[in-house]
Short mmCIF file of C-alpha atoms and ligand atoms in Angstrom, two decimals:
data_model
loop_
_atom_site.label_atom_id
_atom_site.label_comp_id
_atom_site.label_asym_id
_atom_site.label_seq_id
_atom_site.Cartn_x
_atom_site.Cartn_y
_atom_site.Cartn_z
CA MET A 1 -1.71 17.97 27.73
CA LYS A 2 -5.43 17.41 27.50
CA PRO A 3 -6.61 13.79 27.78
CA SER A 4 -7.89 12.36 24.54
CA VAL A 5 -11.24 10.63 24.23
CA LEU A 6 -13.05 8.70 21.55
CA ILE A 7 -16.81 9.13 21.23
CA THR A 8 -18.34 6.45 19.06
CA ARG A 9 -21.39 8.38 17.84
CA LYS A 10 -22.34 11.97 17.23
CA LEU A 11 -23.89 13.50 20.34
CA SER A 12 -25.49 16.92 20.75
CA ASP A 13 -23.16 19.89 20.25
CA SER A 14 -23.69 21.10 23.81
CA ILE A 15 -22.45 17.80 25.22
CA LEU A 16 -19.58 17.50 22.76
CA ASN A 17 -18.50 21.06 23.53
CA ARG A 18 -18.55 20.32 27.26
CA ILE A 19 -16.18 17.41 26.65
CA ARG A 20 -14.02 19.50 24.28
CA GLU A 21 -13.38 22.07 27.04
CA SER A 22 -11.06 19.64 28.76
CA CYS A 23 -10.33 16.88 26.23
CA GLU A 24 -9.06 16.27 22.72
CA VAL A 25 -12.09 14.68 21.13
CA ILE A 26 -12.28 12.15 18.32
CA VAL A 27 -15.89 11.56 17.36
CA TRP A 28 -17.52 9.24 14.84
CA GLU A 29 -19.68 11.90 13.23
CA ASN A 30 -22.32 9.63 11.76
CA GLU A 31 -25.54 9.59 13.74
CA ASP A 32 -27.09 6.51 12.19
CA THR A 33 -24.34 3.96 11.71
CA PRO A 34 -21.99 2.51 14.30
CA ILE A 35 -18.30 3.30 14.18
CA PRO A 36 -16.55 0.69 11.98
CA ARG A 37 -14.71 -1.86 14.07
CA LYS A 38 -11.45 -1.19 12.21
CA LEU A 39 -11.60 2.49 13.09
CA LEU A 40 -12.37 1.70 16.71
CA GLU A 41 -9.39 -0.66 16.78
CA SER A 42 -7.11 1.92 15.21
CA LYS A 43 -8.09 4.70 17.63
CA ILE A 44 -8.30 2.76 20.89
CA PRO A 45 -4.49 2.59 21.47
CA GLU A 46 -4.20 6.36 21.63
CA VAL A 47 -7.14 7.42 23.83
CA ASP A 48 -7.55 7.89 27.58
CA GLY A 49 -11.31 7.63 27.54
CA LEU A 50 -14.01 5.96 25.49
CA LEU A 51 -17.67 6.95 25.38
CA CYS A 52 -19.54 4.19 23.58
CA LEU A 53 -22.98 2.75 22.91
CA ILE A 54 -24.43 -0.73 23.17
CA THR A 55 -23.73 -1.13 19.45
CA GLU A 56 -20.01 -1.48 20.12
CA SER A 57 -18.53 -4.70 21.35
CA ILE A 58 -15.82 -3.74 23.80
CA ASP A 59 -14.21 -7.14 24.08
CA LYS A 60 -10.87 -8.39 25.33
CA GLU A 61 -9.36 -8.31 21.85
CA LEU A 62 -10.10 -4.59 21.61
CA LEU A 63 -9.05 -3.88 25.18
CA ASP A 64 -5.70 -5.59 24.55
CA LYS A 65 -4.97 -2.78 22.10
CA ALA A 66 -5.80 -0.05 24.63
CA LYS A 67 -2.59 1.32 26.07
CA ASN A 68 -3.81 4.39 27.96
CA LEU A 69 -7.49 3.74 28.44
CA LYS A 70 -8.76 4.69 31.91
CA ILE A 71 -12.49 4.66 31.41
CA ILE A 72 -15.20 3.14 29.23
CA SER A 73 -18.35 5.19 29.65
CA ASN A 74 -21.31 3.30 28.19
CA MET A 75 -24.34 5.37 27.26
CA ALA A 76 -26.82 2.75 28.49
CA VAL A 77 -27.85 1.14 31.72
CA GLY A 78 -26.98 -2.32 30.39
CA TYR A 79 -23.31 -3.03 29.75
CA ASN A 80 -23.31 -6.57 28.41
CA ASN A 81 -21.52 -5.21 25.33
CA ILE A 82 -18.41 -4.71 27.48
CA ASP A 83 -16.11 -7.39 28.81
CA VAL A 84 -16.07 -5.92 32.31
CA GLU A 85 -13.77 -8.60 33.65
CA ALA A 86 -11.14 -7.90 30.99
CA ALA A 87 -11.50 -4.15 31.63
CA THR A 88 -11.11 -4.67 35.38
CA ASP A 89 -8.00 -6.80 34.85
CA LYS A 90 -6.51 -3.94 32.92
CA GLY A 91 -7.48 -1.36 35.52
CA ILE A 92 -10.04 0.29 33.23
CA MET A 93 -13.14 1.76 34.82
CA VAL A 94 -16.54 0.96 33.33
CA THR A 95 -19.59 3.14 33.85
CA ASN A 96 -23.23 3.07 32.76
CA THR A 97 -26.19 5.48 32.87
CA PRO A 98 -28.73 4.15 35.36
CA ASP A 99 -31.62 6.04 37.01
CA VAL A 100 -32.08 8.72 34.35
CA LEU A 101 -33.82 6.21 32.05
CA THR A 102 -35.83 4.25 34.60
CA GLU A 103 -39.23 5.90 34.18
CA THR A 104 -38.95 6.30 30.41
CA THR A 105 -38.08 2.63 29.96
CA ALA A 106 -40.90 1.59 32.27
CA ASP A 107 -43.29 3.76 30.22
CA LEU A 108 -42.23 2.00 27.03
CA THR A 109 -42.46 -1.42 28.64
CA PHE A 110 -45.98 -0.72 29.77
CA ALA A 111 -46.90 0.77 26.40
CA LEU A 112 -45.60 -2.38 24.71
CA LEU A 113 -47.57 -4.51 27.15
CA MET A 114 -50.77 -2.61 26.38
CA ALA A 115 -50.14 -2.52 22.64
CA THR A 116 -49.63 -6.28 22.59
CA ALA A 117 -52.61 -7.06 24.83
CA ARG A 118 -54.98 -4.88 22.80
CA ARG A 119 -53.44 -5.62 19.38
CA LEU A 120 -52.87 -1.94 18.61
CA VAL A 121 -50.43 -2.38 15.74
CA GLU A 122 -52.52 -5.08 14.09
CA ALA A 123 -55.68 -2.97 14.52
CA SER A 124 -54.04 0.12 13.05
CA ASP A 125 -52.78 -1.89 10.05
CA TYR A 126 -56.25 -3.40 9.63
CA LEU A 127 -57.79 0.04 9.33
CA ARG A 128 -55.11 1.44 7.01
CA ASP A 129 -55.31 -1.65 4.80
CA GLY A 130 -59.00 -0.87 4.17
CA LYS A 131 -60.24 -4.01 5.95
CA TRP A 132 -62.59 -2.22 8.36
CA GLN A 133 -66.14 -3.03 7.17
CA THR A 134 -68.18 -2.66 10.32
CA TRP A 135 -68.11 -2.63 14.12
CA SER A 136 -68.21 -6.27 14.97
CA PRO A 137 -68.65 -7.98 18.36
CA MET A 138 -65.45 -10.00 18.40
CA LEU A 139 -63.33 -7.98 15.98
CA LEU A 140 -59.71 -7.61 17.12
CA THR A 141 -60.50 -8.68 20.64
CA GLY A 142 -57.49 -8.78 22.95
CA GLN A 143 -56.64 -9.41 26.57
CA ASP A 144 -57.51 -7.28 29.59
CA VAL A 145 -54.72 -5.47 31.34
CA TYR A 146 -56.71 -4.02 34.23
CA GLY A 147 -56.92 -6.55 37.05
CA ALA A 148 -54.70 -9.14 35.32
CA THR A 149 -51.65 -10.80 36.88
CA ILE A 150 -48.25 -9.47 35.92
CA GLY A 151 -45.08 -11.44 36.65
CA ILE A 152 -41.93 -9.35 36.66
CA ILE A 153 -38.65 -11.22 36.26
CA GLY A 154 -35.97 -8.95 37.73
CA MET A 155 -37.16 -6.40 40.28
CA GLY A 156 -34.46 -3.80 39.77
CA ARG A 157 -35.08 -0.11 39.26
CA ILE A 158 -36.98 -0.52 36.00
CA GLY A 159 -38.87 -3.59 37.23
CA GLU A 160 -40.05 -1.60 40.21
CA ALA A 161 -41.13 1.30 38.00
CA VAL A 162 -43.13 -1.15 35.86
CA ALA A 163 -44.70 -2.56 39.02
CA LYS A 164 -45.83 0.95 40.03
CA ARG A 165 -47.62 1.30 36.71
CA ALA A 166 -49.13 -2.17 37.14
CA LYS A 167 -50.44 -1.15 40.56
CA GLY A 168 -52.28 1.73 38.91
CA PHE A 169 -53.99 -0.84 36.70
CA ASN A 170 -55.04 -2.83 39.75
CA MET A 171 -52.89 -5.74 38.62
CA ASN A 172 -51.90 -8.62 40.84
CA ILE A 173 -48.11 -8.26 40.95
CA LEU A 174 -45.79 -11.27 41.15
CA TYR A 175 -42.05 -10.98 40.92
CA HIS A 176 -38.95 -13.10 40.88
CA ASN A 177 -35.57 -11.66 41.75
CA ARG A 178 -32.24 -12.71 43.19
CA ASN A 179 -33.26 -11.11 46.48
CA ARG A 180 -36.56 -10.12 47.98
CA LYS A 181 -37.59 -6.47 48.04
CA SER A 182 -39.64 -5.95 51.17
CA ASP A 183 -40.26 -2.27 50.38
CA VAL A 184 -41.77 -3.18 47.00
CA GLU A 185 -43.79 -5.95 48.58
CA GLN A 186 -45.26 -3.55 51.11
CA GLU A 187 -45.77 -0.52 48.91
CA LEU A 188 -47.10 -2.29 45.81
CA GLU A 189 -48.47 -5.50 47.32
CA ALA A 190 -46.07 -7.41 45.10
CA HIS A 191 -45.63 -11.10 45.85
CA PHE A 192 -42.27 -12.84 45.62
CA VAL A 193 -42.65 -16.24 43.94
CA ASP A 194 -40.30 -18.82 42.49
CA PHE A 195 -39.57 -18.69 38.79
CA ASN A 196 -41.90 -21.50 37.72
CA THR A 197 -44.81 -20.20 39.81
CA LEU A 198 -44.41 -16.81 38.16
CA LEU A 199 -44.55 -18.43 34.73
CA GLN A 200 -47.56 -20.57 35.63
CA GLN A 201 -49.66 -17.82 37.18
CA SER A 202 -48.94 -14.70 35.14
CA ASP A 203 -51.05 -13.28 32.34
CA PHE A 204 -48.11 -11.02 31.49
CA VAL A 205 -44.55 -12.24 31.90
CA VAL A 206 -42.26 -9.22 31.78
CA VAL A 207 -38.52 -9.72 31.40
CA MET A 208 -36.58 -7.02 33.26
CA THR A 209 -33.37 -8.72 34.25
CA PRO A 210 -29.89 -7.65 33.12
CA TYR A 211 -28.25 -9.79 30.44
CA SER A 212 -25.37 -11.96 31.55
CA ALA A 213 -24.05 -15.48 31.11
CA GLU A 214 -26.50 -16.42 33.88
CA THR A 215 -29.59 -14.97 32.20
CA ARG A 216 -28.77 -15.99 28.62
CA ASN A 217 -31.61 -18.25 27.42
CA LEU A 218 -33.36 -17.84 30.76
CA ILE A 219 -36.67 -18.50 29.00
CA THR A 220 -36.75 -21.51 26.68
CA ALA A 221 -39.24 -24.09 25.37
CA GLU A 222 -39.81 -25.75 28.74
CA HIS A 223 -40.77 -22.40 30.25
CA PHE A 224 -43.28 -21.52 27.54
CA LYS A 225 -44.96 -24.85 28.24
CA LEU A 226 -45.50 -23.76 31.83
CA MET A 227 -47.09 -20.47 30.84
CA LYS A 228 -50.84 -19.87 30.44
CA LYS A 229 -52.34 -20.17 26.96
CA ASN A 230 -53.41 -16.53 27.20
CA ALA A 231 -49.99 -15.39 28.46
CA ILE A 232 -48.20 -12.48 26.88
CA LEU A 233 -44.42 -12.24 27.02
CA ILE A 234 -42.92 -8.77 27.13
CA ASN A 235 -39.19 -8.23 26.70
CA SER A 236 -37.63 -4.80 26.80
CA ALA A 237 -34.42 -5.96 28.51
CA ARG A 238 -32.15 -7.90 26.15
CA GLY A 239 -32.97 -10.28 23.32
CA GLY A 240 -30.71 -13.14 24.36
CA ILE A 241 -32.57 -13.65 27.64
CA VAL A 242 -35.43 -15.26 25.73
CA ASN A 243 -34.68 -18.03 23.25
CA GLU A 244 -36.17 -16.64 20.05
CA ASN A 245 -36.61 -19.96 18.24
CA ASP A 246 -38.44 -21.38 21.23
CA LEU A 247 -40.57 -18.26 21.48
CA TYR A 248 -41.52 -18.58 17.82
CA GLU A 249 -42.50 -22.23 18.30
CA ALA A 250 -44.50 -21.41 21.43
CA LEU A 251 -46.44 -18.72 19.55
CA VAL A 252 -47.06 -20.86 16.48
CA ASN A 253 -48.19 -23.79 18.63
CA ASN A 254 -50.51 -21.56 20.69
CA GLU A 255 -48.66 -22.30 23.90
CA ILE A 256 -48.77 -18.58 24.67
CA TRP A 257 -50.96 -15.84 23.21
CA ALA A 258 -48.62 -13.08 22.10
CA ALA A 259 -45.30 -11.32 22.61
CA GLY A 260 -44.11 -7.73 22.71
CA LEU A 261 -40.43 -7.31 21.94
CA ASP A 262 -38.29 -4.20 22.05
CA VAL A 263 -35.07 -6.19 21.91
CA PHE A 264 -33.61 -9.01 19.84
CA GLU A 265 -30.66 -11.34 20.04
CA GLU A 266 -29.28 -9.79 16.86
CA GLU A 267 -29.88 -6.06 16.40
CA PRO A 268 -31.01 -4.73 14.03
CA VAL A 269 -33.18 -7.83 13.81
CA PRO A 270 -33.02 -9.24 10.24
CA THR A 271 -36.25 -8.36 8.43
CA ASP A 272 -36.75 -12.01 7.47
CA HIS A 273 -36.69 -13.11 11.11
CA PRO A 274 -39.54 -15.60 11.71
CA LEU A 275 -40.89 -13.62 14.68
CA LEU A 276 -41.58 -10.68 12.37
CA THR A 277 -44.00 -12.80 10.34
CA LEU A 278 -46.44 -13.25 13.23
CA ASN A 279 -49.40 -10.92 13.77
CA ASN A 280 -49.40 -11.55 17.49
CA VAL A 281 -45.87 -10.21 17.93
CA VAL A 282 -45.42 -6.49 18.45
CA THR A 283 -41.89 -5.47 17.58
CA LEU A 284 -39.96 -2.29 18.30
CA PRO A 285 -36.39 -1.29 17.41
CA HIS A 286 -34.90 -1.12 20.92
CA ILE A 287 -36.44 2.23 21.91
CA GLY A 288 -36.98 1.65 25.63
CA SER A 289 -35.22 4.79 26.77
CA ALA A 290 -35.91 6.80 23.63
CA SER A 291 -37.58 9.97 24.84
CA TYR A 292 -35.79 13.15 23.83
CA ASN A 293 -35.21 14.26 27.42
CA THR A 294 -34.00 10.90 28.63
CA ARG A 295 -31.57 10.37 25.77
CA MET A 296 -30.14 13.84 26.46
CA LYS A 297 -29.80 12.98 30.14
CA MET A 298 -28.09 9.68 29.31
CA ALA A 299 -25.59 11.40 27.02
CA ASP A 300 -24.96 14.05 29.65
CA LEU A 301 -24.39 11.47 32.38
CA ALA A 302 -22.13 9.41 30.09
CA ALA A 303 -20.10 12.58 29.44
CA THR A 304 -19.84 13.33 33.16
CA ASN A 305 -18.65 9.79 33.88
CA LEU A 306 -16.14 10.03 31.03
CA LEU A 307 -14.71 13.35 32.25
CA MET A 308 -14.47 12.17 35.85
CA GLY A 309 -12.72 9.01 34.69
CA VAL A 310 -10.11 10.68 32.51
CA ASN A 311 -9.42 13.15 35.32
CA GLY A 312 -8.73 10.35 37.79
CA GLU A 313 -11.88 10.92 39.85
CA LYS A 314 -14.28 8.17 40.83
CA PRO A 315 -17.11 8.40 38.28
CA LEU A 316 -20.71 8.58 39.43
CA ASN A 317 -21.76 5.23 38.03
CA LEU A 318 -18.78 2.93 38.34
CA VAL A 319 -19.85 -0.68 37.76
CA ASN A 320 -16.48 -2.32 38.50
CA SER A 321 -15.57 -0.60 41.75
CA SER A 322 -12.76 -3.09 42.47
CA VAL A 323 -10.80 -1.40 39.69
CA ARG A 324 -10.25 1.66 41.89
CA GLU A 325 -7.94 -0.34 44.08
CA LYS A 326 -5.52 -0.24 41.17
CA TYR A 327 -5.25 3.56 41.28
O1 LIG B 401 -30.91 -0.88 26.31
C1 LIG B 401 -30.56 0.19 26.69
C2 LIG B 401 -29.87 0.37 27.91
O2 LIG B 401 -29.33 -0.60 28.46
O3 LIG B 401 -29.79 1.51 28.37
#
């Protein structure tokens, strides 16, 4: 009997057909809305594999209903939507899709940084709203990127890829990370500093750390007070790492200059969210890895991990390797 798998969003036909060759597939056919929780709960007891997105909360309550589940293949590099500990306890493998999205996400992060520094969205709206009367010396003046100091919090794969871009802009690169990266320090002349020094000295503070209980509210009011008045905060990691209320207050009170956000604590961010009222906040709907090629590669890798998992092989991107001891 073929293993059965649940796929929580419509993927390309080529990828679905590849999975169908060896599995019975249940797929939530809607491209634009997440699978309803009730449906997820009703299907989870019967499947051997789950391919899901960051929009699904794979918590203990759901996992308690899973009787045959061997693998949860998340189509994302981050997997904070999954209770990995509960999965591990139940002997369920968890995988993610690293590497294939590194450069694309770094591109978006740098684009967001530049758009925020040079007020691109505000300037475009200004023109379209018919406000452009004349070239004017100080009109829509922003902050320089070239030669500025960037502070990267979390020097993982994507952080390093952002640092490479920063090097091309002759930026002074500071970073803070759990461990030092001597290769990055040598290659990119990046300087390891403590957290507060990074906040105090950076013109751009770029959040690149994974989201966990440890990094929740990593940046709060006290940290904005340490930052430069001209500082720009960029977050393309996860919303909950930065306290949004404190960020709003810091922006309104001119403690920092601007923010570029691709991620929010609650997604989709409610349209009446206070941060969306500010001109000096550039907001994006969580599109860090959203190039056509990269999203196809992520789906393909998620499918590969899923198939390896349901077939009892060690998947390529196992995040809870201790679970294998149970097989
Ligand atoms: O946010 C997207 C991801 O984690 O891949």
